[in-house]
Each structure stands twice: as C-alpha cells, then as structure tokens.
XYZ file of C-alpha atoms in Angstrom:
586
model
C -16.516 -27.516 18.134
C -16.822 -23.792 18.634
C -12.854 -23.700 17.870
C -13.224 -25.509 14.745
C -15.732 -23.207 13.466
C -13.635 -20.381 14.501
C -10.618 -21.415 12.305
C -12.975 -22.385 9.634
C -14.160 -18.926 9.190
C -11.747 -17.170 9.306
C -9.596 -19.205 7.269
C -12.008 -19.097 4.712
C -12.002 -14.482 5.499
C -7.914 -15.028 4.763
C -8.849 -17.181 1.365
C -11.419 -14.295 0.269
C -8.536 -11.533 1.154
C -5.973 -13.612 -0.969
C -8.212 -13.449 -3.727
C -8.683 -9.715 -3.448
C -5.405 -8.879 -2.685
C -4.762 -11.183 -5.606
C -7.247 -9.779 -8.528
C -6.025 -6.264 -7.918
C -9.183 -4.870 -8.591
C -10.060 -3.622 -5.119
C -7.890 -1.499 -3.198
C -5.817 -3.300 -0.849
C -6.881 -1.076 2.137
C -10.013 -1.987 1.392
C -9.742 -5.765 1.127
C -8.046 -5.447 4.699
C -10.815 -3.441 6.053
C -13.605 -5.758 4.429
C -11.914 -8.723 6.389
C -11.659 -6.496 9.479
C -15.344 -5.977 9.432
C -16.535 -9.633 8.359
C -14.423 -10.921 11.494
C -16.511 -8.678 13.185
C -19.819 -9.479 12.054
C -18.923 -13.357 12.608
C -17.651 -12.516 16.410
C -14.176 -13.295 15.321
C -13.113 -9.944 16.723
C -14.728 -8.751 19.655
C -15.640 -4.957 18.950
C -13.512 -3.812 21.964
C -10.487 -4.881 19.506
C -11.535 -3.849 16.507
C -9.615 -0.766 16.597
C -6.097 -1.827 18.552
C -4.161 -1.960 15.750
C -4.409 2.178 14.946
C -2.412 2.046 18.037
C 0.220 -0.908 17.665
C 3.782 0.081 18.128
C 3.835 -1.303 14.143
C 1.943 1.232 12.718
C 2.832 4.124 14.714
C 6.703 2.940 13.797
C 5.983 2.383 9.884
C 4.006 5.854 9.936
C 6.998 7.917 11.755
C 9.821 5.843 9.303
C 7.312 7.377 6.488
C 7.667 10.774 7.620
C 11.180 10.963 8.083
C 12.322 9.238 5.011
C 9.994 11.787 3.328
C 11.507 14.721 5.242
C 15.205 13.277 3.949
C 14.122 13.084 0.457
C 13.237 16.870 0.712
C 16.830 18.077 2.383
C 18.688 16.828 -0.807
C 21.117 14.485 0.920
C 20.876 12.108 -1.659
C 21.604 14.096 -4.183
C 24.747 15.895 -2.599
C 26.078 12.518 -2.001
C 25.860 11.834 -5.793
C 28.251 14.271 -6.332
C 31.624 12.264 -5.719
C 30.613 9.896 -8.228
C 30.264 11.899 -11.690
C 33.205 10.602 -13.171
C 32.260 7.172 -12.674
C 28.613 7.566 -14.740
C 29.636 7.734 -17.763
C 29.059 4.097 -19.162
C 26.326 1.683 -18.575
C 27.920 -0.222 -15.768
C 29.116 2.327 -13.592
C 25.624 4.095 -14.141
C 24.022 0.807 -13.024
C 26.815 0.365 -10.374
C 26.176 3.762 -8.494
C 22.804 4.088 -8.880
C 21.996 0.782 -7.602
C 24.247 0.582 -4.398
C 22.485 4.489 -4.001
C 18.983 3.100 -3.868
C 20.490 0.089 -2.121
C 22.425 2.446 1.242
C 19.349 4.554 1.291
C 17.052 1.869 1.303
C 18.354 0.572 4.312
C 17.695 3.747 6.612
C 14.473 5.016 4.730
C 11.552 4.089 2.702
C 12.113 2.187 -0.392
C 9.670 3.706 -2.234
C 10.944 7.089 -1.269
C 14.367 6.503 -2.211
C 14.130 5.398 -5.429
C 11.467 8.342 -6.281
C 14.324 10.383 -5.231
C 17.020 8.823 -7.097
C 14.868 8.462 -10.593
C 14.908 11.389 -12.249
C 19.071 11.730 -11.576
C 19.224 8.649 -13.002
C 17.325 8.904 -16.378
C 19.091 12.608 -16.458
C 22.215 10.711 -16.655
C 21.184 8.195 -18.900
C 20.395 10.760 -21.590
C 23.797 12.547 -21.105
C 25.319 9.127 -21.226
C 23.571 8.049 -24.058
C 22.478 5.097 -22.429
C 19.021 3.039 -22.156
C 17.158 3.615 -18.904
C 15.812 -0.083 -19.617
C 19.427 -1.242 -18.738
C 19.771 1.016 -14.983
C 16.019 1.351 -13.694
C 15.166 -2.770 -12.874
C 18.129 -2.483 -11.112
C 17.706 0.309 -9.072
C 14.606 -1.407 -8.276
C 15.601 -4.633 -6.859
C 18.497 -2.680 -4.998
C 16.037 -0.978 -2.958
C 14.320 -4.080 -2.005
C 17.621 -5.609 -1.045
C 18.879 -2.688 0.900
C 15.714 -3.432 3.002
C 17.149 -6.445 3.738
C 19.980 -4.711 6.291
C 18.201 -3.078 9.261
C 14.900 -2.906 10.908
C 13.654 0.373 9.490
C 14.298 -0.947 5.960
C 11.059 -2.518 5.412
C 7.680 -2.673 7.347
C 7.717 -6.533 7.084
C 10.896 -6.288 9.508
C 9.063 -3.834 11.895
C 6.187 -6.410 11.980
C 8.334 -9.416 12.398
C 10.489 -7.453 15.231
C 7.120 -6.827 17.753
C 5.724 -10.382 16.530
C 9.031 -12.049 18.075
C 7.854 -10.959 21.458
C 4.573 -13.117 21.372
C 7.169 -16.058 21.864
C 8.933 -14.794 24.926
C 11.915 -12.927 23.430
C 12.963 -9.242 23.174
C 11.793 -7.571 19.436
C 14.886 -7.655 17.020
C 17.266 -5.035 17.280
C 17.806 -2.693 14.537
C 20.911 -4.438 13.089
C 19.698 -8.032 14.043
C 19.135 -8.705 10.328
C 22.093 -7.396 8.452
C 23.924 -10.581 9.933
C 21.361 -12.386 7.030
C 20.088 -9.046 4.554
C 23.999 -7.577 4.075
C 25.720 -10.458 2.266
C 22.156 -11.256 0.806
C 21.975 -7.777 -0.848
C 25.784 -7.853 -1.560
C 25.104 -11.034 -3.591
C 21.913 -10.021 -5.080
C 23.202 -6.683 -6.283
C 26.348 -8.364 -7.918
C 24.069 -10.463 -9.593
C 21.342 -7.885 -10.897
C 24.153 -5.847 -11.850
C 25.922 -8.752 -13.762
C 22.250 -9.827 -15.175
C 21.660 -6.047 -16.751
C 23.614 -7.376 -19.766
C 19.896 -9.749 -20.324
C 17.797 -6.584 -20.380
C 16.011 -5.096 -23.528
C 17.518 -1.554 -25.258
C 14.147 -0.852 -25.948
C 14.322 3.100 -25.422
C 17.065 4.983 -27.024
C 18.572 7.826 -25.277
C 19.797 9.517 -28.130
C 19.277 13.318 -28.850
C 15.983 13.746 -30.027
C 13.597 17.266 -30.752
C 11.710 16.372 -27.768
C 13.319 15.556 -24.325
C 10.984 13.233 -23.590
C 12.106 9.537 -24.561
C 11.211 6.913 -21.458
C 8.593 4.596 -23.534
C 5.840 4.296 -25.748
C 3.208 6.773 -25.289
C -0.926 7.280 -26.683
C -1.338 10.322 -28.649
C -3.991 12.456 -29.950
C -3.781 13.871 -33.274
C -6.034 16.349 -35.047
C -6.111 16.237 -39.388
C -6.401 20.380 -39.541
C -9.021 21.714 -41.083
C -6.605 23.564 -43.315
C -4.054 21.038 -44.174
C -5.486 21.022 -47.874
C -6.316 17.923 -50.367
C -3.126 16.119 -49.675
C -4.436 12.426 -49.753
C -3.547 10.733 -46.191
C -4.064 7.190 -44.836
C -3.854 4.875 -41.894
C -0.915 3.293 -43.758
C 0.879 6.336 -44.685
C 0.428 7.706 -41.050
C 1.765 3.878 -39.882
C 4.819 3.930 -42.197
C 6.377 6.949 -39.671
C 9.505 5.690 -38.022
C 11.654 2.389 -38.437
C 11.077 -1.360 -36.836
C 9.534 -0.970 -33.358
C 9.292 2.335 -33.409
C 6.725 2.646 -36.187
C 3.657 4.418 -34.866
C 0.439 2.177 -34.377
C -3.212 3.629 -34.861
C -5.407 2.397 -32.718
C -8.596 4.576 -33.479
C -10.120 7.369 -35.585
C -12.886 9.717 -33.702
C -14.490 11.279 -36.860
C -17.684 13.477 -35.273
C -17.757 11.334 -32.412
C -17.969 8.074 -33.990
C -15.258 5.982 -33.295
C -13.593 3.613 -35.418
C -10.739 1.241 -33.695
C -8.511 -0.729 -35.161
C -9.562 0.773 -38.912
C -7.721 -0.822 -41.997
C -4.598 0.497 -43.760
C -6.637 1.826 -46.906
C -9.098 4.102 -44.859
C -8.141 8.035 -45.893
C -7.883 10.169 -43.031
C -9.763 13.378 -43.137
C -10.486 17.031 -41.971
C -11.322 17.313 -38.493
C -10.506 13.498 -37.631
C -8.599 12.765 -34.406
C -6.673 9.754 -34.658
C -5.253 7.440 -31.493
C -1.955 6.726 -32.312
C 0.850 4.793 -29.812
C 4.666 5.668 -30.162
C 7.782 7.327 -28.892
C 7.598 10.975 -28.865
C 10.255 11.602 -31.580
C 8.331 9.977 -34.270
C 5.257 11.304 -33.507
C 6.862 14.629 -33.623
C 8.107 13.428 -37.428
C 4.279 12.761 -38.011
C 3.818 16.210 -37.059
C 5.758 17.967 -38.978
C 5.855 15.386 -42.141
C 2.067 15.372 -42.448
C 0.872 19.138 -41.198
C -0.872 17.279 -37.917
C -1.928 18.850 -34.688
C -1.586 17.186 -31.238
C -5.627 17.371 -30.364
C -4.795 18.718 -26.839
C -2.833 21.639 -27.905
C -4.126 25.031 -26.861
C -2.425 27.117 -29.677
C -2.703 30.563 -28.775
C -0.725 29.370 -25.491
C 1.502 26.760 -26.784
C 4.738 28.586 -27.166
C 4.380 29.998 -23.020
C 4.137 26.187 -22.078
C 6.570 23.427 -21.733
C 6.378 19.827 -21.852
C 7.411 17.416 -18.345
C 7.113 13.834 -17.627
C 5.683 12.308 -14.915
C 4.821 9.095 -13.627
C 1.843 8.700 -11.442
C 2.790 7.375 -7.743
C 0.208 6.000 -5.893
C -0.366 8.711 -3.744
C -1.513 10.986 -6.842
C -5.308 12.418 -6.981
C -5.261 11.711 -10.248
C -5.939 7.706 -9.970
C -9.716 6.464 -11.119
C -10.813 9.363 -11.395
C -13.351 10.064 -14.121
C -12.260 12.659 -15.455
C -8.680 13.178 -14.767
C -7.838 15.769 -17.725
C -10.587 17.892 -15.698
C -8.483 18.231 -12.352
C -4.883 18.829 -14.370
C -6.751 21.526 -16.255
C -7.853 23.232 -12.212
C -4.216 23.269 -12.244
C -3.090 24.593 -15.443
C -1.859 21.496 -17.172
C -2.781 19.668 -20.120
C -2.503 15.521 -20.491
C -0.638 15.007 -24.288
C 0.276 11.536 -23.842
C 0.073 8.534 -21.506
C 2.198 5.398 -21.371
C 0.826 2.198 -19.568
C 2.985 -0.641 -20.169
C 1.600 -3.980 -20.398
C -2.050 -2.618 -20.791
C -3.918 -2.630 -24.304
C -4.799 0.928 -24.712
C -7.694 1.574 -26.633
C -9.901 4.564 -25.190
C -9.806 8.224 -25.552
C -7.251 10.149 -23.221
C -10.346 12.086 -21.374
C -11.748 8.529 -20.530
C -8.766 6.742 -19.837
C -8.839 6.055 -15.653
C -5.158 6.643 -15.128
C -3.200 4.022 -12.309
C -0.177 3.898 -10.451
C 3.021 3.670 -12.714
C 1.280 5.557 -15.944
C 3.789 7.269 -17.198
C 2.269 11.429 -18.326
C 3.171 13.667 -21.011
C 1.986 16.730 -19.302
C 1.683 20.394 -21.270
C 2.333 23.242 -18.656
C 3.373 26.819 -17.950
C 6.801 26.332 -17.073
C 6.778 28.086 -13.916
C 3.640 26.209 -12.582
C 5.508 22.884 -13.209
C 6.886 22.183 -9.708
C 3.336 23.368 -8.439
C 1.281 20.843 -10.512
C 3.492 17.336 -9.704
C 3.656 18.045 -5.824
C 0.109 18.624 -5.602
C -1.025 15.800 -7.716
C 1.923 13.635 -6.116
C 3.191 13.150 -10.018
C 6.872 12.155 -10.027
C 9.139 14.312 -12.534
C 11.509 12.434 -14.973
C 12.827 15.211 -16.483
C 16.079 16.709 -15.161
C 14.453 18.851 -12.401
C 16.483 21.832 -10.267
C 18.008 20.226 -7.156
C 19.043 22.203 -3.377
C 22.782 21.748 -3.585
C 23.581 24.334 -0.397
C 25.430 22.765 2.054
C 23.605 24.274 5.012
C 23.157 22.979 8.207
C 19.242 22.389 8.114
C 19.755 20.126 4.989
C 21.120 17.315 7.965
C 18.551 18.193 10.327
C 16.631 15.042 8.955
C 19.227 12.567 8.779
C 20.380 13.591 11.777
C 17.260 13.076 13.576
C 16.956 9.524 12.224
C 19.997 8.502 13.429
C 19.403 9.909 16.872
C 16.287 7.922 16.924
C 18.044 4.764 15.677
C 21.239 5.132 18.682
C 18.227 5.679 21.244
C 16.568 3.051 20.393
C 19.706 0.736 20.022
C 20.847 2.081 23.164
C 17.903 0.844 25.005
C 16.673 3.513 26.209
C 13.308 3.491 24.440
C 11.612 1.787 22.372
C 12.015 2.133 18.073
C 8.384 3.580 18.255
C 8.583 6.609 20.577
C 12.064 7.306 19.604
C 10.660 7.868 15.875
C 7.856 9.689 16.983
C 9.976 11.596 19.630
C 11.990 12.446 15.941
C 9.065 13.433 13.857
C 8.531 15.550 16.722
C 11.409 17.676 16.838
C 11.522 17.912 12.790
C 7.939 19.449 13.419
C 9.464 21.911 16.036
C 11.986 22.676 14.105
C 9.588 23.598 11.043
C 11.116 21.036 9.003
C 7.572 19.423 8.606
C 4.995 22.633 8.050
C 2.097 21.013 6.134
C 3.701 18.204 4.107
C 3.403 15.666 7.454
C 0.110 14.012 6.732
C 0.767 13.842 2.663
C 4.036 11.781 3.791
C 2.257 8.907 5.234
C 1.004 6.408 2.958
C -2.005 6.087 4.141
C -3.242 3.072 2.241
C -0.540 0.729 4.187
C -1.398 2.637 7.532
C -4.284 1.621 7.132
C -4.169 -1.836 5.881
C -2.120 -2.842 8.924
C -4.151 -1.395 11.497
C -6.874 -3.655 9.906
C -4.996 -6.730 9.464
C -3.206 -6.847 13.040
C -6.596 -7.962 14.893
C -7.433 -10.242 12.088
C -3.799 -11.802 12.151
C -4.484 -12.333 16.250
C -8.094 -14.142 15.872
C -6.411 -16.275 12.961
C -3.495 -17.158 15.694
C -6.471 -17.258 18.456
C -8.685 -19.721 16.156
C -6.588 -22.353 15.780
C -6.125 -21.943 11.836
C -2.363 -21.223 11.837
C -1.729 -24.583 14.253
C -3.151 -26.205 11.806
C -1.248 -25.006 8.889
C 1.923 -25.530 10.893
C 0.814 -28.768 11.652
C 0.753 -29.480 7.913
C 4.137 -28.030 6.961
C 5.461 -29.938 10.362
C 4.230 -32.886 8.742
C 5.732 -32.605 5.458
C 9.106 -31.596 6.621
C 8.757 -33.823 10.089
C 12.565 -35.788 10.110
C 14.132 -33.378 7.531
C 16.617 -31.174 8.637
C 16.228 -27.539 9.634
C 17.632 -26.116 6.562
C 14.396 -27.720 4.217
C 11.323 -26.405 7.068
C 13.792 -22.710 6.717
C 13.632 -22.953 2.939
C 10.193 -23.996 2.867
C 8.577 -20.830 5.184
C 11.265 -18.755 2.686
C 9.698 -20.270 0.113
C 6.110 -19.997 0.779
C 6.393 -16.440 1.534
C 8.403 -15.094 -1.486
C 5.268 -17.322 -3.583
C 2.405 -15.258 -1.472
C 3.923 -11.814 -1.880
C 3.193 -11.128 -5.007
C -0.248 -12.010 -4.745
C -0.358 -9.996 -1.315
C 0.801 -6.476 -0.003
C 4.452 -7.578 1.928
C 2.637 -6.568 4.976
C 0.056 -8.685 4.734
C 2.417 -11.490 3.714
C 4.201 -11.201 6.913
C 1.061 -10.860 8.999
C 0.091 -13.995 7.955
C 2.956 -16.641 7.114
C 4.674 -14.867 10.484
C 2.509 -16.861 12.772
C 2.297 -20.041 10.893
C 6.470 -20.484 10.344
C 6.450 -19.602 13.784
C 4.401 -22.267 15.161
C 6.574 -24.707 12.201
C 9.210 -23.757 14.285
C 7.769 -24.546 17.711
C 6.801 -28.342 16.603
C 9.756 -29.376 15.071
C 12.349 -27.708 17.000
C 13.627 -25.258 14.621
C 14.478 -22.014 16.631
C 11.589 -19.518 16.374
C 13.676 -16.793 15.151
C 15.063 -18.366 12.080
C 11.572 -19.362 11.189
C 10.487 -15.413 11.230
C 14.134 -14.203 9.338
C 12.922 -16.220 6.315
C 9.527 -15.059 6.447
C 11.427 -11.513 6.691
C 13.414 -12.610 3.473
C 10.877 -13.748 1.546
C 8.336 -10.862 2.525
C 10.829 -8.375 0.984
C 12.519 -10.039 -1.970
C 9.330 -9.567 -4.631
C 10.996 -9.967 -7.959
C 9.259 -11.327 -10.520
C 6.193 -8.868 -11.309
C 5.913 -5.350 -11.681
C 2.904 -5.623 -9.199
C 4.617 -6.586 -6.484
C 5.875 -4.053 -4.937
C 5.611 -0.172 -5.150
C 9.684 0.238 -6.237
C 9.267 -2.385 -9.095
C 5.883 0.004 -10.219
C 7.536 2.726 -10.677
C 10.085 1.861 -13.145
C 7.308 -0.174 -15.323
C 6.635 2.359 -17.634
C 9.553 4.881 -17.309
C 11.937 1.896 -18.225
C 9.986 0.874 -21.165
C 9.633 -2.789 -19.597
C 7.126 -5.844 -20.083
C 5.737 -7.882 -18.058
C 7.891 -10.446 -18.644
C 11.086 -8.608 -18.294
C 10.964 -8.937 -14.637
C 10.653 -12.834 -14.703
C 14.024 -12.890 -17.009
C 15.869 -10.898 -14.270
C 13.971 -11.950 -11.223
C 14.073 -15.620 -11.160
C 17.976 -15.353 -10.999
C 17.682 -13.326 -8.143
C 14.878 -15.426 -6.440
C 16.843 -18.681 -6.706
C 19.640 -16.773 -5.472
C 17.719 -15.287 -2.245
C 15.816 -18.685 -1.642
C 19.739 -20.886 -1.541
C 22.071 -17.881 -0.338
C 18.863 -17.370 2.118
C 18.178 -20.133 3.438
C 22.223 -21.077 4.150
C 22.872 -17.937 5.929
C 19.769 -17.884 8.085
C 19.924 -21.842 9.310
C 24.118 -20.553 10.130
C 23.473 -17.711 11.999
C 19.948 -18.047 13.256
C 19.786 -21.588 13.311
C-alpha cells in the first residue's frame, strides 16, 4: 500500500511540474527545485539524496561541454571557417545553405545555443549585403542546430542523460558516435527539407538600404511632440498614415502629463509635450521623424551625435530579464533603451515599465566605444555587423583542440566523457584561455534544473509510477510490432518537449520507454534513441527551445510561422525516425 502511495505522489509532483514547466510563468529551475523539495517533504527523497545530482557525471559533463563550447565561440573558429564560402552567399539559397549546415557541424561538437549566437550576427550581416530577408535564413539556422545535435553525444544534454541512464539496464553508456548511425541521415534529411521548405516562409523584413542599419522587425518607440515644433496641426491619423501596407506605424498610446491614453482614436490632435507609443520598423519611424519635426523621447541631445545605435537581442543569461527597472541598469552602463521588439506579445506599456524576456529584440543608444562593454556584461547578443579575430594564431585552436582531445580520450576508453571534459576545462584554465569568463559560461538555470530533477527522476523509477505507465503503453501496443511501441515513445516525447525543458523530457519519458521496452521485448536501447530523437527535435514553437528563441524576434516571425515549417519536419523526424532506429537499434 505504501508503494501505491509512493507512485501516487509523486506522480501527481511530475503532473504539478508539467504544468509549471508548461505555463511558463515560473522559472524552470525553479519548478525543478519546487519538486525537489516537495519529494522531500513527502519522504520521497530521503535527505541523504537530496543533493546527488550536483555531482552526477550528467551535470558535471553538460557544465564542462558549456564551457568549452563557450571558450570556442570566443577563439573565432567559426568565423575563419566562413571564409571559404563568400562566393557562395550571395543569393537566398546558398545563404540558407551555408549557414544552416554551419550551425548544423558546430552543433554537433558544441552547444546549440552557443553556436547559433555565434553564427547570427554573420548571418543577418550577410543578409543585408545580399539584400535578402533574414525571415527566409534564421528558422533555418535554427532547426539545423537542433539537428546537428542529433550526431554525437556532446550535441545535446538529452544524449548525455540518455548515455549514463543506459547503464541502469546493465549496458555500457553510449559512445560518443553511437547516435550518428540514427541523428546523421536524420539531420541530412531534415536539413534538405527545411532548406527546401524556406521557399513557405514570410518576407516580412526587407533588407534593403535604409537611413538606419537597423531593420530585423517591428519595434515600440517613444516619441516626444517638441515643445517648439510650432502650430502645425498633427493627429493620430496623420502620424498612422507614415509608411506603406504593413509597414504603416501603429499608435498604441499617448502619455500627455502622465495620463495615459491607449488605443486613442484617429481624430485626437497630438500636442506639445505629448509622448506617443508607436510600433514599426525603424525606417519609417525615422520618416516620422523627420516628416513631422518629432523627437525619439529617450534621446539625450546634447550627446546624441557621440553615440551610436546597436541591436541586441536579450539571451537568457542577460541581467536585464524582470527586472523592474531595466532602463535603470543600461543607464549604470552608459546605454540608453530606444526601442524594443517582442514578437507575438501585445505591447502596450511604457518602455521604463516594460519587464524585458528572453528573445526581446533592443534598440540600444550608446557611446560607440562602450558598445562591446555593455552587451558582454548584460549577456545582450549583437546583430549588427560586429569586428571579428581573424589572426590565424595558434591559441585561436587551443579550444577546439582541447575538445577533441577530450572526445579521442574518452572514445579511446581511457576515461570516462566526464573527467576527460573536466580534465579539458582544466588545461584551457591553465592555459589562461578561461580568466574570469568560466562561471558566466555555464548556464546555470539547466545546471541546476538537472541536479534537481535526477533524484526526483530515481524516486519516480523507485515508486513504481513509471511501471505503471509502461504498463499502459505495453498494453496499447501489446502484439504490434516494434516499429509502432518505437514510434509511439518518439512520439510521446517530441509532444512533451515543448511543454517541458528537453532535459526534463528525457528525465522522465527515459525511464518509462525503457521499461516499454523491457515488457514487450523491444531492445532497451532503441526505446531510449527515440526518446533521444524526440527530446531534441522541438519544432513547432518558438518556446521550445533556446535556438528557436533567439531568432523569434530578430527574424521578424509569428507564432505560427514555426508550425508552417515545423510540422514538415516533425512528420519527417517521427517516419525517417522511427525506420532508422527499429533498423539499426532494433
């Protein structure tokens, strides 16, 4: 009875995460830790275990891949290896082409975050010389680096956690190249097919010459009717009428003496002192400007000409993310917030109360030699064209090369993944290739939401609760062949993922396809490959997953957009999927 109680509670802890994880209103590290402590409160967890999994080969492996993906972003390998392909950027396909089997190689050895932070501002500098919309390159660049993640075992956490949970069912953890038999042809397919599917995308942001530099999306303005513009009669319409189709300009809001009047009516004159809220690409609110004698309201004028304009998205590493008062903290630095651009979200407050998030896309006003200064110490990622370390000097491989030492060790046998990592971060340190930026390299959120989850995943395997869901699925697929129960755990996953951090995904449908596996005879290891899959291959939200973020607002995308692309791609991943995994692992 004591059992059933067990998996009663804390099946009903994993049905409260999902519906944190799932509203998105409460930090995911947070929601892990909240279950961490209500397992312990209920005697779920004994308090001897509460803390093992701050020291399970998992984390200390995701932490070190974190570090070192970080430290190759900084050498400018990336970049160099650009270089050969120049002649091919010049149209939308070859953009789309090199950019996406980029993000897609580097994904595979390093962060996927961290490689397409790297590769994004290259790639919406050559969309601008090309003329081309970044709407059309950046999705794809996005779901490259989640396929690329597919290949080895350092591509994605999920495949780190999948690789130690193997050896809880008497086998050796995957090897580092154990999944490209599956995640090569499955990212060779699904980047033929994104690429193909780019034709679908929206031209929403022109990348035409324009008086500003800035053109990614839509942005919220500010503008101030000067005191001494005169008796020129101006109204909402008038102010409206400023640019053509979609890119007309809407008001949202007037502040006049600190009342504040949204949505106001086309008639309603605009006067003296009033700041108005308007939304719209930068070029047109520039024609505002100068058409109507108007004043951006965050201008400081007897500095304007000694500062420069950059673009930045907000990661979600930045400082800047609810707080209160984020204008406050860019002014400690010398910068001033012009413009913001939130796709998908109705924007109707002032900028100084707006709480900004991960994927807002800034309009920034800053001395220009303070600019590199202000986005690495806010962790704000530049869009603008940004001066790169092209020396070829021997340091600049120091990084690479001590990932692929660690990878050939570990292949080798000789030690584990873990310690050779670690045994890499540590000569990077020694060799001063570290200095302070060591700690700011981990994401500490995920750190921490796996060292939470992993005793909470082993009292939900302890309890009972997974046998039971396996029981279920076992059940419904009981006389089918292996192929369906494969498809199914793929399945399931890829439908919990968006809902949950990929981590957390794995962490739980790992256990329960494994136990599928166990009671009908499908091998245990093709069970945990499509949990692998289906963990990594989020791509029908923008929430999903950090990569697909990122390129929310800078590509000018909707919500929607990533359903048009993305269910493609899923049906392709769930088939493709499911028939390689029951061949080679089946």
């Amino acid at each position: 009875m004591s059992g059933l109680n067990d998996a009663f509670l804390i099946a009903a802890i994993f049905m409260a995460g999902l519906a944190g994880f799932a509203t998105d209103r409460i930090r995911h590290d947070l929601v892990a830790l909240a279950m961490l402590g209500a397992s312990l409160l209920l005697g779920l967890v004994p308090a001897s275990e509460a803390f093992t999994g701050f020291g399970d080969p998992v984390v200390i492996t995701v932490a070190a891949v974190m570090v070192i993906s970080a430290a190759i972003s900084r050498s400018g390998m990336l970049a160099r290896a650009l270089r050969p392909f120049r002649r091919w950027m010049r149209a939308e396909t070859g953009i789309a082409i090199v950019f996406s089997l980029m993000c897609g190689v580097a994904s595979a050895f390093m962060n996927n975050v961290g490689a397409l932070a790297l590769l994004l501002p290259a790639a919406l500098s050559t969309c601008r010389s090309a003329r081309v919309s970044p709407s059309r390159i950046l999705m794809p660049m996005a779901f490259a680096s989640l396929l690329g993640g597919l290949v080895t075992l350092i591509g994605t956490p999920p495949n780190v956690i999948l690789a130690e949970l193997r050896t809880n069912y008497g086998a050796a953890p995957f090897a580092m190249f154990d999944f490209a038999r599956v995640g090569l042809p499955l990212a060779g397919a699904g980047l033929l097919l994104t690429v193909f599917m780019i034709r679908f995308l929206p031209t929403r942001v022109s990348s035409e010459g324009a008086p500003l530099k800035f053109r990614v999306a839509d942005y919220l303005f500010e503008l101030r009717i000067p005191s001494d513009r005169g008796k020129r009669t101006l109204t909402v319409e008038m102010l409206a009428g400023v640019g053509e189709g979609e890119d007309r300009l809407a008001v949202h809001a007037i502040d006049r003496g600190g009342i504040l009047v949204t949505a106001p009516r086309n008639s309603r004159e605009l006067l003296p002192g009033d700041i108005i809220q308007v939304e719209g690409r930068a070029p047109v609110v520039e024609q505002a400007l100068e058409r109507y004698g108007l004043q951006l309201a965050n201008d400081v004028e007897d500095d304007l000409l000694e500062r420069s304009f950059i673009e930045c998205v907000v990661t979600e590493k930045s400082h800047l993310i609810q707080q209160g008062d984020a204008t406050r903290l860019l002014a400690r630095h010398g910068a001033s917030l012009v413009a913001i651009s939130r796709k998908g979200k109705s924007i109707a407050e002032g900028l100084p109360a707006m709480r900004l998030q991960g994927g807002d896309v800034l309009l920034l006003q800053v001395a220009v030699d303070r600019s590199t200064e202000v986005t690495e110490a806010l962790h704000l990622l530049p869009l603008a064209e940004r001066p790169l370390n092209l020396r070829a000097t021997a340091a600049d491989w120091l990084p690479l090369l001590a990932l692929l030492a660690a990878i050939a060790t570990a292949s080798s046998g000789l030690t584990s993944l873990s310690v050779a990592l670690v045994l890499g971060v540590t000569a990077l340190g020694l060799a001063g290739r570290l200095k302070g930026h060591v700690y700011e390299d981990i994401d500490w959120p995920i750190i921490l939401l796996l060292a939470a989850l992993i005793p909470v995943a082993d009292a939900f395997a302890k309890s009972g609760a997974g046998e039971s869901v396996a029981s279920l699925l076992s059940t419904v697929g009981q006389g089918s062949p292996e192929w369906v129960l494969v498809g199914i755990a793929l399945g399931l996953t890829m439908a919990v993922t968006p809902f949950l951090n990929n981590a957390a995904a794995v962490l739980v449908m790992g256990p329960i396809a494994a136990s599928t596996g166990l009671e009908t005879g499908v091998p245990v290891d093709a069970m945990l490959m499509a949990v692998a899959i289906g963990a990594a291959c989020d791509f029908l939200t923008p929430i999903g997953h950090q990569s697909n973020t990122l390129v929310w607002g800078p590509g000018g995308y909707r919500f929607s957009d990533y359903a048009r692309i993305g269910t493609p791609l899923t049906v392709l991943v769930l088939i493709l999927g499911t028939m390689l995994i029951t061949h080679y692992w089946g």
